[in-house]
PDB file of C-alpha atoms and ligand atoms in Angstrom:
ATOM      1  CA  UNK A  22      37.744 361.142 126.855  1.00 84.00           C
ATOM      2  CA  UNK A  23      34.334 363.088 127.039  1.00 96.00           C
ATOM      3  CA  UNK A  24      31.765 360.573 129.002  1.00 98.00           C
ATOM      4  CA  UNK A  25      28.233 361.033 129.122  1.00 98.00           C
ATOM      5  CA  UNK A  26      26.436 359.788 132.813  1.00 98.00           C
ATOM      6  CA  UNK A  27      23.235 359.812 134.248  1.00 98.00           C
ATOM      7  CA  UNK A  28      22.222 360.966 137.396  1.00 99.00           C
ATOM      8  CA  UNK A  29      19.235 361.499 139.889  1.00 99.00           C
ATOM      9  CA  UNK A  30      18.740 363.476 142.952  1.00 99.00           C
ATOM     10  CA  UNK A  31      16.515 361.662 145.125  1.00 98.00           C
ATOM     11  CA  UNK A  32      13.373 362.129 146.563  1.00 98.00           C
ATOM     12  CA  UNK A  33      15.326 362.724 150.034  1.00 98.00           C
ATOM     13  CA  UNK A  34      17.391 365.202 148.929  1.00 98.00           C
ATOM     14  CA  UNK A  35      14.754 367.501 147.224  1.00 98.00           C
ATOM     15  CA  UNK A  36      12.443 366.573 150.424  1.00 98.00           C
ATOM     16  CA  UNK A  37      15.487 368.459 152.723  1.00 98.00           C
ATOM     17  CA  UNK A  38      15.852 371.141 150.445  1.00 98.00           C
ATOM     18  CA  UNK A  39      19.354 370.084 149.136  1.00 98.00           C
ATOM     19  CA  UNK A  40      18.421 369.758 144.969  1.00 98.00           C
ATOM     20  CA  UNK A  41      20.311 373.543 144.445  1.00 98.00           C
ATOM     21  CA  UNK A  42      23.452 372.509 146.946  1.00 98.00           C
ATOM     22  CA  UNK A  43      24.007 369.242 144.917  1.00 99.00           C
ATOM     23  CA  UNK A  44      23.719 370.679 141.692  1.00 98.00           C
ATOM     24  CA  UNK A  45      26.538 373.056 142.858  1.00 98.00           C
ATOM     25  CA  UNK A  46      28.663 370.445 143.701  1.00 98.00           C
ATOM     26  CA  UNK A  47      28.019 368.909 140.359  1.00 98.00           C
ATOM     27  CA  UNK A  48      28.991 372.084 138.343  1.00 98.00           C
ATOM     28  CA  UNK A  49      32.001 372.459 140.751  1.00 98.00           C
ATOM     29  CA  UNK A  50      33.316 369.558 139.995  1.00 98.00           C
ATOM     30  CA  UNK A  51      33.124 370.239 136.091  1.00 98.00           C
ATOM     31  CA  UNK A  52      30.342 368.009 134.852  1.00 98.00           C
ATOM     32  CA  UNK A  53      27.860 370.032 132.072  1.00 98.00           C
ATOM     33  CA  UNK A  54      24.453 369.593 132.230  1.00 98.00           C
ATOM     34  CA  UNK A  55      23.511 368.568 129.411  1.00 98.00           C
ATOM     35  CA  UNK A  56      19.563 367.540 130.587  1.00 98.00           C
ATOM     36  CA  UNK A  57      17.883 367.821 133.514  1.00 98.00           C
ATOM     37  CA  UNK A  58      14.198 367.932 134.284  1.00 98.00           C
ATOM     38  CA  UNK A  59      12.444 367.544 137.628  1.00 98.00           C
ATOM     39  CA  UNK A  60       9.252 364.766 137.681  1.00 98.00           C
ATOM     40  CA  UNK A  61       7.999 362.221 139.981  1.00 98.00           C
ATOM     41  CA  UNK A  62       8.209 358.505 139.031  1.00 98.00           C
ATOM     42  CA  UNK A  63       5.319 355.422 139.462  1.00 98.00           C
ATOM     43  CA  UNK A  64       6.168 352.703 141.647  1.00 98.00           C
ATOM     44  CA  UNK A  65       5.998 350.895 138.128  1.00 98.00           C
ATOM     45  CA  UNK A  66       8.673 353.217 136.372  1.00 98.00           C
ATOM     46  CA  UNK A  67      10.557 352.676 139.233  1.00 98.00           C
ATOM     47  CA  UNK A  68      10.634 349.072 139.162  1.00 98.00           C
ATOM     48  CA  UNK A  69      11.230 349.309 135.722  1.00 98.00           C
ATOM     49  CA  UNK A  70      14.416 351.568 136.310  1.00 98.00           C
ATOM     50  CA  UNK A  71      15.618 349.201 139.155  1.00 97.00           C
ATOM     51  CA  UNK A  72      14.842 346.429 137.433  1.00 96.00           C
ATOM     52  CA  UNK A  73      18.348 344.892 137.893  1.00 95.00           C
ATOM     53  CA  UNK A  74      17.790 345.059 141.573  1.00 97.00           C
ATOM     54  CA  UNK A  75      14.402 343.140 141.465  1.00 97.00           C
ATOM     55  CA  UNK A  76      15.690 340.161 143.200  1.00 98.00           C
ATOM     56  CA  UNK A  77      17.218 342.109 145.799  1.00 98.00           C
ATOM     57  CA  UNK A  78      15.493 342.296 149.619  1.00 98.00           C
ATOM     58  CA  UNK A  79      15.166 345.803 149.454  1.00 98.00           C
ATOM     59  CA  UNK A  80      13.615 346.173 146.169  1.00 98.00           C
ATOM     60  CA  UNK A  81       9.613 346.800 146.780  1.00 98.00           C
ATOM     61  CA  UNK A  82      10.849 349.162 149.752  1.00 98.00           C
ATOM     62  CA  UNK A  83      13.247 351.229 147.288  1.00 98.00           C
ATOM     63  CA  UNK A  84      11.051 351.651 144.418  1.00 98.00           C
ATOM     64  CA  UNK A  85       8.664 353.040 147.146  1.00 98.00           C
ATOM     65  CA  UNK A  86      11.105 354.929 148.448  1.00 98.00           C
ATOM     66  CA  UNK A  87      11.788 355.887 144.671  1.00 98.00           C
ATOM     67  CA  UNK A  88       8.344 357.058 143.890  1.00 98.00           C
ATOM     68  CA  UNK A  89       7.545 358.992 146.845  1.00 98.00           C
ATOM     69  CA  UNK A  90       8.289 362.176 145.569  1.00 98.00           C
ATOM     70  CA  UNK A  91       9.740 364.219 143.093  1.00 98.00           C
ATOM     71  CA  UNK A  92      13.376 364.274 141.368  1.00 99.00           C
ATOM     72  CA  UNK A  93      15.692 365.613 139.531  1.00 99.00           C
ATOM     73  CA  UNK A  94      16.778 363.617 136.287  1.00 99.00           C
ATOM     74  CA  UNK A  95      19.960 364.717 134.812  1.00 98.00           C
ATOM     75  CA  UNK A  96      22.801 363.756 132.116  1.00 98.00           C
ATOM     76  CA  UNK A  97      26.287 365.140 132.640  1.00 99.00           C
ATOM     77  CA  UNK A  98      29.366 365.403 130.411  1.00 98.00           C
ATOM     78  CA  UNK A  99      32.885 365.113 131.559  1.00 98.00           C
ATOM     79  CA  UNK A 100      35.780 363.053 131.047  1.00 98.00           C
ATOM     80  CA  UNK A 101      35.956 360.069 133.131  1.00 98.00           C
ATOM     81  CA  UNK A 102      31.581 361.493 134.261  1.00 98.00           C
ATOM     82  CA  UNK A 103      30.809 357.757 135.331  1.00 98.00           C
ATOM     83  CA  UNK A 104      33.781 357.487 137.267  1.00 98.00           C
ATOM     84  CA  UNK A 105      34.430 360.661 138.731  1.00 98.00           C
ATOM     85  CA  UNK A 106      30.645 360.890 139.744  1.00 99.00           C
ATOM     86  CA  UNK A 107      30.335 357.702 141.557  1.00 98.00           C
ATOM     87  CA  UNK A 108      33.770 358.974 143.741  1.00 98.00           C
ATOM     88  CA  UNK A 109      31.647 362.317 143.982  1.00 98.00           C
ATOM     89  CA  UNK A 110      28.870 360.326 145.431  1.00 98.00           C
ATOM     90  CA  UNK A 111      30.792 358.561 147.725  1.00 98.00           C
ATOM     91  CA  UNK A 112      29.584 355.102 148.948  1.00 98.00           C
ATOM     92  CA  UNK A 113      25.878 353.585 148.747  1.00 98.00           C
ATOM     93  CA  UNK A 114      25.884 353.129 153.162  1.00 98.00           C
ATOM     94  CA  UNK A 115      26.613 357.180 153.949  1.00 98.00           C
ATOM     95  CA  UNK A 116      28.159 355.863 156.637  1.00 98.00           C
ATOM     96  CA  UNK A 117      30.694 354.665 154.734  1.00 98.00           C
ATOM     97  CA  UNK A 118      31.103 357.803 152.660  1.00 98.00           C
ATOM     98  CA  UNK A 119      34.018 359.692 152.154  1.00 98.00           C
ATOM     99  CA  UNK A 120      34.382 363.437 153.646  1.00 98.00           C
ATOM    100  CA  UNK A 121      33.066 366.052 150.920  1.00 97.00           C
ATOM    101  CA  UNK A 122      31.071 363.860 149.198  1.00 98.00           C
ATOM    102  CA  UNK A 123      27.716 364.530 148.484  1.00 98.00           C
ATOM    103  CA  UNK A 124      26.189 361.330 150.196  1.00 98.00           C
ATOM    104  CA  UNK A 125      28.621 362.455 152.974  1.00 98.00           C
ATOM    105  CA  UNK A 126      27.011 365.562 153.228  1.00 98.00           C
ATOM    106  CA  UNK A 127      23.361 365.076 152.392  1.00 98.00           C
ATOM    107  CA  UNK A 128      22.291 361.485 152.867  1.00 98.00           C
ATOM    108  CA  UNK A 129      20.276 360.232 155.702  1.00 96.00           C
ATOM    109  CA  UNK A 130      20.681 356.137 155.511  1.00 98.00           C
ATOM    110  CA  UNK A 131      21.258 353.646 153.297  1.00 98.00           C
ATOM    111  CA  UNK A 132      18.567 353.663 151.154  1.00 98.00           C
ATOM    112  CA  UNK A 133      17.755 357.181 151.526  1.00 98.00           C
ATOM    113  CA  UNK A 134      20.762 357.998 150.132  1.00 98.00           C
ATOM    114  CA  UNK A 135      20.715 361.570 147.856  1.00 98.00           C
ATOM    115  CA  UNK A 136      21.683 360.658 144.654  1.00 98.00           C
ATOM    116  CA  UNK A 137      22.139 357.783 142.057  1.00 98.00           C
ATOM    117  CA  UNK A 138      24.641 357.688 139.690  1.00 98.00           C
ATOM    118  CA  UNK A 139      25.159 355.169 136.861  1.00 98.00           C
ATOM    119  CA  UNK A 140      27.769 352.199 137.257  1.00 98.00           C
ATOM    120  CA  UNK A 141      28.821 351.621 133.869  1.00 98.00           C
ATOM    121  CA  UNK A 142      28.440 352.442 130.095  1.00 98.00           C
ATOM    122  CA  UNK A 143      25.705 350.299 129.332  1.00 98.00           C
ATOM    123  CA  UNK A 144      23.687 351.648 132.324  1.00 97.00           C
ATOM    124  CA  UNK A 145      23.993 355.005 131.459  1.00 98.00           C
ATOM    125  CA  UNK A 146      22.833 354.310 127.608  1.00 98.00           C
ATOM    126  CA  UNK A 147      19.771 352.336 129.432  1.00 98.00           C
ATOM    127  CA  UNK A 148      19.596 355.007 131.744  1.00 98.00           C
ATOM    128  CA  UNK A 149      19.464 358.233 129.796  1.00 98.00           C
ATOM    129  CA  UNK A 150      17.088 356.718 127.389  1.00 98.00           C
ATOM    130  CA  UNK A 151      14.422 355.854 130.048  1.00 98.00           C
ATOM    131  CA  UNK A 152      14.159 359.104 131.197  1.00 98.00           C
ATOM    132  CA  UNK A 153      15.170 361.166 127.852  1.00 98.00           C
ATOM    133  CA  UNK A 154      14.591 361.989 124.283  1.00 98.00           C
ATOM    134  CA  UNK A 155      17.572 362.444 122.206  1.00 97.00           C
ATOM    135  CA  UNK A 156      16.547 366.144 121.422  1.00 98.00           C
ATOM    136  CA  UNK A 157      16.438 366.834 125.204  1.00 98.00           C
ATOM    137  CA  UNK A 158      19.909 366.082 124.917  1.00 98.00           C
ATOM    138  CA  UNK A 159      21.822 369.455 124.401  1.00 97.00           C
TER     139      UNK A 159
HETATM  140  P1  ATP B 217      22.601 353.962 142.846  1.00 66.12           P
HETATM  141  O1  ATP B 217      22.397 352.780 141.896  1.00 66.12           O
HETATM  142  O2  ATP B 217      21.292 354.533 143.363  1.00 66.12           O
HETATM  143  O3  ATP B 217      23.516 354.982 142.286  1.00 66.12           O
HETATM  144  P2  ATP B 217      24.581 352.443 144.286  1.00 66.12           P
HETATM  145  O4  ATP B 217      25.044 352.029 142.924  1.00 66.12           O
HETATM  146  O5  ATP B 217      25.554 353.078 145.205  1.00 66.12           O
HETATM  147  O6  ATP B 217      23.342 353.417 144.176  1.00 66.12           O
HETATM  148  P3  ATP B 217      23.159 349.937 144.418  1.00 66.12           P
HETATM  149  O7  ATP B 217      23.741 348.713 145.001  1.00 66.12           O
HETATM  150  O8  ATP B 217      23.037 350.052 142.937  1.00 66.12           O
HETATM  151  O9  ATP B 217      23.927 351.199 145.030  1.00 66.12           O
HETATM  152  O10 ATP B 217      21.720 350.101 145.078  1.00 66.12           O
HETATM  153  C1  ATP B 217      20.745 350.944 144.490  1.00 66.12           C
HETATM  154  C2  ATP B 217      20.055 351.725 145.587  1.00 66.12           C
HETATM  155  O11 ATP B 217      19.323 350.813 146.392  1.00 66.12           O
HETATM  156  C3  ATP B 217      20.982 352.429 146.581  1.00 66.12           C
HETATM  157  O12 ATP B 217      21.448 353.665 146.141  1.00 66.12           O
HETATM  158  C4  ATP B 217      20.070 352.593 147.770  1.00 66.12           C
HETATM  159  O13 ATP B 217      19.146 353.654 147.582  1.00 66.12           O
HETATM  160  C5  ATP B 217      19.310 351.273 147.732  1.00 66.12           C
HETATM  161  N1  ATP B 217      19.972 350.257 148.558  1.00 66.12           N
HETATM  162  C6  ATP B 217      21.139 349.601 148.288  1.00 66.12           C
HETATM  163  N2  ATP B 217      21.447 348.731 149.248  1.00 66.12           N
HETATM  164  C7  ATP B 217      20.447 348.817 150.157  1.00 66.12           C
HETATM  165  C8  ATP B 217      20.169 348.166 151.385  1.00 66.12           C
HETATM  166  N3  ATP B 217      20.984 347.238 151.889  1.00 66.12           N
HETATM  167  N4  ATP B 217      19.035 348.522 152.044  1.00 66.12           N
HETATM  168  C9  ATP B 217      18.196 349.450 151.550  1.00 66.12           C
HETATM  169  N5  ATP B 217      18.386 350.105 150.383  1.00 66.12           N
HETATM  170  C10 ATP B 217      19.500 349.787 149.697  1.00 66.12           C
HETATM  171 MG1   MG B 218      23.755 351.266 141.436  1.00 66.12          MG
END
């Protein structure tokens, strides 16, 4: 069934010059854009879009991390997108990542890590709605 997932490119990623290379793996692997817009987040936005991670040791360092530069914000359609995105991702520690995935291929470290993807249907509602408008939706 069609799924809708959000999805950013991180402030790493766009930093190395590797925002057009992801987005080609994303089409390749038949999501649809259906929004994207590049901005830069505030520490605070960023703590407010972690905020399930506030408790965790690596919070203030991530939401700096988060809000050092710009992004890419994007919502993709596929069936199965949360899913099949997250295996496109590959795991959180690139070492740990599979071969051909994009954290595989483009992250530097843990934390630095390329791209987020959401981990459920609930986060992707939250998600999509912090960072769009329903008519950006198309
Ligand atoms: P994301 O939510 O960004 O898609 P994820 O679901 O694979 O990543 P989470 O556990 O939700 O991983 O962690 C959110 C983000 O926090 C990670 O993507 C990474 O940038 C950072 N992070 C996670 N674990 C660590 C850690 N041990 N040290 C530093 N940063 C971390
Ligand atoms: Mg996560």
């Amino acid at each position: 069934m069609s799924q809708r997932t959000f999805s950013i490119i991180k402030p790493d990623a766009m930093r190395k010059g590797h925002t057009g290379a992801i987005l080609a793996d994303i089409e390749k692997a038949g999501f649809r854009i259906v929004a994207i817009k590049k901005l830069s987040i505030s520490k605070p936005q960023a703590e407010g879009f972690y905020y399930v991670h506030k408790e965790r040791p690596f919070f203030d360092s991530l939401t700096t991390f988060m809000s050092s530069g710009p992004i890419v914000a994007l919502v993709l359609e596929k069936d199965n997108a949360i899913g099949d995105l997250r295996k496109l991702m590959g795991a959180t520690n690139p070492a740990n990542a599979e071969e051909g995935t994009i954290r595989k291929r483009y992250a530097g470290s843990i934390e630095e890590n390329a791209i987020h993807g959401s981990d459920a249907a609930e986060t992707a509602q939250f998600e999509i709605g912090f960072f769009f408008a329903g008519h950006e939706l198309v």
